[in-house]
Coordinates of C-alpha atoms in Angstrom, one line a residue:
M1 CA 0.0 0.2 -0.3
P2 CA 1.6 3.6 -0.7
T3 CA 3.2 5.8 2.6
F4 CA 0.3 8.3 1.5
A5 CA -2.6 6.1 1.6
L6 CA -1.3 4.6 4.7
S7 CA -0.6 8.3 6.4
A8 CA -3.7 8.4 5.8
I9 CA -5.8 5.4 6.4
A10 CA -4.2 6.5 10.2
S11 CA -5.1 9.6 10.3
S12 CA -8.8 8.5 9.9
L13 CA -8.3 4.8 12.3
L14 CA -7.1 5.8 14.7
M15 CA -9.4 9.0 15.6
M16 CA -12.5 6.3 15.2
P17 CA -12.6 5.3 19.1
V18 CA -13.7 7.9 20.5
A19 CA -14.7 9.6 17.0
G20 CA -16.1 8.4 14.9
Q21 CA -14.2 10.2 11.3
A22 CA -12.4 13.5 12.7
A23 CA -13.1 15.0 15.9
Q24 CA -11.1 13.7 18.6
I25 CA -14.4 13.8 21.2
A26 CA -18.3 14.0 19.3
T27 CA -20.5 15.5 21.5
D28 CA -23.7 15.2 22.0
S29 CA -27.1 17.5 22.6
G30 CA -27.0 18.1 26.0
D31 CA -23.2 17.3 27.0
Y32 CA -22.4 21.0 28.3
S33 CA -25.8 21.7 30.3
P34 CA -24.1 21.0 33.9
L35 CA -25.9 19.1 36.3
P36 CA -26.5 19.4 39.9
A37 CA -23.4 19.0 42.3
G38 CA -23.2 14.8 43.8
I39 CA -25.2 13.2 40.3
D40 CA -23.0 11.2 38.9
L41 CA -24.0 9.5 35.3
G42 CA -23.4 5.7 33.7
I43 CA -22.8 6.2 30.3
I44 CA -22.2 3.2 27.6
Y45 CA -22.4 3.6 23.4
Y46 CA -21.9 1.5 20.8
Q47 CA -21.0 3.1 17.0
H48 CA -21.2 0.8 14.1
T49 CA -19.4 2.5 10.4
R50 CA -18.7 0.9 7.2
H51 CA -16.5 2.8 4.3
D52 CA -16.1 2.0 1.6
E53 CA -14.5 4.9 -0.3
F54 CA -11.0 7.0 0.6
Y55 CA -10.0 10.3 -0.4
A56 CA -6.4 12.3 -0.7
S57 CA -6.3 15.5 -1.6
G58 CA -10.6 15.5 -2.1
D59 CA -10.2 13.0 -4.7
E60 CA -11.1 9.4 -4.4
I61 CA -8.3 7.0 -4.3
S62 CA -9.7 3.6 -3.2
D63 CA -8.4 1.9 -5.8
L64 CA -5.3 3.3 -6.4
A65 CA -4.8 2.6 -2.4
G66 CA -6.2 -1.3 -3.1
I67 CA -9.2 -0.4 -0.6
E68 CA -12.4 -2.2 -0.1
E69 CA -14.5 -1.2 2.5
L70 CA -13.5 -0.3 6.5
K71 CA -16.0 -1.6 9.7
T72 CA -15.4 -0.5 12.7
D73 CA -18.1 -1.5 15.8
I74 CA -17.1 0.4 18.8
G75 CA -18.2 0.7 22.2
L76 CA -17.3 2.9 25.1
L77 CA -17.6 3.6 28.6
R78 CA -18.2 6.4 30.3
W79 CA -18.0 7.2 33.9
V80 CA -19.3 11.2 35.1
H81 CA -19.3 12.7 39.0
Y82 CA -20.2 16.2 39.1
I83 CA -18.9 18.5 41.8
D84 CA -18.8 21.7 43.3
V85 CA -15.7 23.2 44.1
G86 CA -15.3 26.6 45.0
G87 CA -18.7 26.9 43.0
Y88 CA -18.0 25.9 39.8
I89 CA -20.0 22.2 38.9
V90 CA -16.8 20.6 37.7
D91 CA -17.4 17.1 36.4
P92 CA -14.5 14.5 36.0
Q93 CA -14.9 11.9 34.4
I94 CA -12.7 8.8 32.8
I95 CA -14.1 7.4 29.0
I96 CA -13.0 3.7 28.3
P97 CA -13.2 2.5 24.4
F98 CA -13.4 -1.1 22.6
G99 CA -14.2 -2.8 19.9
K100 CA -12.9 -4.0 16.7
V101 CA -11.6 -2.4 13.6
T102 CA -11.8 -4.3 10.0
L103 CA -9.5 -3.3 6.7
D104 CA -10.3 -5.3 4.0
T105 CA -8.3 -4.6 1.3
V106 CA -6.8 -6.2 -2.8
A107 CA -3.9 -8.2 -0.4
G108 CA -6.2 -9.4 2.7
S109 CA -8.4 -8.6 5.7
T110 CA -6.4 -6.9 8.9
S111 CA -8.3 -6.3 12.2
S112 CA -7.9 -5.8 15.5
S113 CA -10.2 -6.1 18.3
G114 CA -9.8 -5.1 22.3
V115 CA -9.5 -2.3 24.7
G116 CA -8.6 1.4 23.7
D117 CA -6.3 3.9 25.4
P118 CA -9.1 5.2 28.6
I119 CA -9.5 9.0 28.4
V120 CA -9.4 11.2 32.0
G121 CA -10.2 14.5 32.5
G122 CA -13.7 16.6 33.1
T123 CA -15.2 20.0 32.3
V124 CA -15.3 23.2 34.3
W125 CA -18.2 25.1 33.7
L126 CA -17.1 28.7 34.1
Y127 CA -20.3 30.0 33.5
N128 CA -24.2 28.4 34.4
N129 CA -27.3 30.5 34.9
Q130 CA -30.0 27.7 35.9
E131 CA -32.5 30.0 35.2
S132 CA -31.6 30.5 31.7
K133 CA -29.9 28.0 31.1
R134 CA -27.1 29.0 29.1
A135 CA -23.4 27.7 30.5
F136 CA -20.5 27.8 29.5
G137 CA -17.5 25.0 30.0
L138 CA -14.1 24.6 29.3
T139 CA -12.8 21.0 28.8
A140 CA -9.5 19.0 29.3
L141 CA -8.9 14.9 28.5
A142 CA -6.3 13.4 28.3
S143 CA -5.9 10.1 25.8
I144 CA -3.2 7.6 27.9
P145 CA -1.5 5.7 26.0
I146 CA -2.3 2.0 27.6
G147 CA -4.6 0.1 24.5
Q148 CA -4.5 -2.8 23.0
Y149 CA -1.7 -2.0 20.2
D150 CA 0.2 -4.2 17.8
A151 CA 3.3 -1.9 15.6
D152 CA 2.8 -4.0 12.2
K153 CA -1.1 -3.0 12.1
G154 CA -0.5 0.5 11.5
P155 CA -3.5 2.2 11.6
V156 CA -5.3 -0.7 11.5
N157 CA -5.4 -0.1 15.8
I158 CA -7.4 0.1 19.1
G159 CA -5.0 2.0 21.1
E160 CA -2.7 4.7 19.5
N161 CA 0.2 4.3 21.4
R162 CA 0.7 8.5 21.8
W163 CA -0.5 10.3 24.7
K164 CA -3.7 13.5 23.2
L165 CA -4.7 16.1 25.2
I166 CA -8.4 17.0 23.8
T167 CA -9.5 20.3 24.4
Q168 CA -13.2 22.2 24.4
A169 CA -14.9 24.7 25.2
A170 CA -18.4 25.3 24.3
Y171 CA -21.5 27.7 24.7
V172 CA -25.3 26.3 24.8
T173 CA -27.8 28.3 24.9
P174 CA -32.3 28.4 24.1
L175 CA -33.2 30.3 21.0
T176 CA -37.5 29.5 21.7
E177 CA -38.9 27.3 25.1
T178 CA -38.3 24.5 23.0
F179 CA -35.3 25.4 20.7
S180 CA -31.5 24.9 21.3
L181 CA -28.2 26.1 21.1
E182 CA -24.5 24.3 21.9
L183 CA -21.4 25.4 19.9
I184 CA -18.9 23.3 20.4
G185 CA -14.7 24.4 19.4
E186 CA -12.3 22.0 19.6
Y187 CA -8.0 21.8 19.9
T188 CA -6.3 18.5 20.3
F189 CA -2.3 18.3 21.2
F190 CA -0.4 14.6 20.1
G191 CA 2.0 13.4 21.2
D192 CA 4.8 11.2 18.5
N193 CA 3.9 7.4 17.6
D194 CA 7.2 6.0 17.9
D195 CA 6.8 2.6 16.1
F196 CA 4.4 2.7 13.5
V197 CA 5.2 -0.5 11.3
G198 CA 8.9 1.2 11.8
M199 CA 8.1 4.1 11.3
D200 CA 8.1 7.7 14.0
R201 CA 4.6 9.0 13.5
E202 CA 4.3 12.8 14.3
Q203 CA 0.9 14.2 13.9
D204 CA 0.4 18.7 14.2
D205 CA -2.6 20.0 16.2
Q206 CA -6.1 19.6 15.0
Y207 CA -8.9 21.6 15.2
G208 CA -12.3 21.4 14.8
V209 CA -16.2 22.7 15.3
Q210 CA -19.4 21.0 16.4
A211 CA -22.9 22.6 16.7
H212 CA -26.3 20.8 17.5
L213 CA -29.8 22.6 17.5
S214 CA -31.9 21.0 18.9
K215 CA -35.7 21.2 19.8
S216 CA -37.2 19.4 23.3
F217 CA -41.2 17.5 23.0
G218 CA -41.8 17.9 26.7
Q219 CA -40.1 17.0 29.4
S220 CA -38.3 13.3 28.0
T221 CA -37.8 13.6 24.2
K222 CA -35.4 15.9 22.1
A223 CA -34.3 16.1 18.5
V224 CA -30.8 16.6 17.9
L225 CA -28.9 17.6 14.3
S226 CA -25.9 18.0 14.9
Y227 CA -23.0 19.5 12.1
Y228 CA -19.5 18.6 12.9
H229 CA -15.9 19.7 11.0
D230 CA -12.4 19.3 11.3
F231 CA -9.2 20.6 10.2
G232 CA -5.7 20.8 10.3
G233 CA -3.7 17.3 12.3
E234 CA -1.3 16.7 8.9
S235 CA 0.8 14.1 9.4
S236 CA 4.6 12.9 9.1
L237 CA 6.2 9.6 8.8
D238 CA 9.7 9.1 9.2
G239 CA 10.0 13.1 9.4
I240 CA 8.0 13.4 5.3
D241 CA 4.9 15.4 5.5
Q242 CA 2.0 13.1 4.5
D243 CA 0.1 16.5 3.0
D244 CA -3.3 14.7 5.3
E245 CA -4.5 17.8 6.0
L246 CA -8.0 17.2 7.5
D247 CA -10.8 19.6 5.6
N248 CA -13.9 16.8 6.7
N249 CA -17.3 17.9 7.4
R250 CA -20.5 15.4 8.7
W251 CA -24.1 15.6 9.6
Q252 CA -25.9 13.4 12.2
A253 CA -29.2 13.1 13.4
S254 CA -30.3 12.3 16.7
L255 CA -33.0 11.4 18.9
Q256 CA -33.5 11.2 23.1
H257 CA -35.6 9.7 24.9
F258 CA -35.9 9.2 29.2
I259 CA -37.7 5.6 29.6
T260 CA -37.6 6.9 33.2
P261 CA -36.8 9.7 34.9
D262 CA -33.1 8.2 35.6
M263 CA -33.0 6.3 31.9
Q264 CA -32.4 7.9 29.3
L265 CA -32.0 6.4 25.0
Q266 CA -29.9 8.0 22.4
F267 CA -30.1 6.6 18.7
Q268 CA -28.2 8.2 16.0
Y269 CA -27.8 8.0 12.4
G270 CA -24.8 10.1 10.3
R271 CA -22.7 10.4 6.7
S272 CA -20.1 12.7 5.2
I273 CA -20.9 15.1 3.8
D274 CA -17.0 16.2 1.8
V275 CA -14.0 14.6 2.7
E276 CA -10.9 16.3 2.2
N277 CA -8.8 13.1 3.4
G278 CA -9.1 9.6 5.1
F279 CA -12.3 7.9 4.3
F280 CA -15.9 9.1 3.5
E281 CA -18.9 7.1 6.4
D282 CA -21.2 6.0 4.1
N283 CA -23.7 5.5 7.0
R284 CA -23.2 5.7 10.7
F285 CA -25.1 4.1 13.1
N286 CA -25.5 5.2 16.8
F287 CA -26.7 4.2 20.7
R288 CA -26.0 5.4 23.3
F289 CA -28.0 4.6 27.0
V290 CA -27.3 6.6 30.2
K291 CA -28.4 5.5 33.8
V292 CA -28.4 9.1 35.9
F293 CA -27.2 7.4 40.1

């Protein structure tokens, strides 16, 4: 497989365990609406995606790269605890990804399964107006490179063999009694992977924007339309730039419903809009279960 294709596949695959196609942490509507101190959330996510189109510099090169299909089945376990620190709501949390990634090419099939790199950190809300339901929060999350990783499989891994620092800033505001808007900016710093198929892989900082427009139907149900756009993140192998900088976007529709006052289900469907470098996401199916403690 050509080196540029290998690196670009890595740029796509290494982001999948948490975020899907590009965003390092793909947020959902409601993530930045703070809950009272003392509340805990136990969350389970499941994501299934399929891709058979691969792009480099805006052109599809699936045949050139020998790619037939990429399949991912990824789960996440997440625990969030809300506390009060000096009058500010803070939510220390841990995220543990697990699952399977399979890449089919003309040369054969490669897959990886197991537990990925755990992510720890949290959000602090610098502004939290319960009456107006407006809020502003800052997040810092660190990805710890102790997950399943096989250097010979290169991009087809659950773990990444590198540190990451993921930062976000988010603003939440109601538009009407039933419509709300959430705007999120993300910026990620990457450590080096010093054993990527025998090469040293470095990656520039990545940044992006996320937006959620939601409509509430009573107290229990909410429909959401989301948009994600990601930039940057060009990688290099042994010091050679790979020209795989992101300029990718996608949309997603969600339905959230509380089946009881302390249990919520969420179903999502989405797909890519435009891809400059990486896999075009034909179909994304997500499921989330939240238990409030």
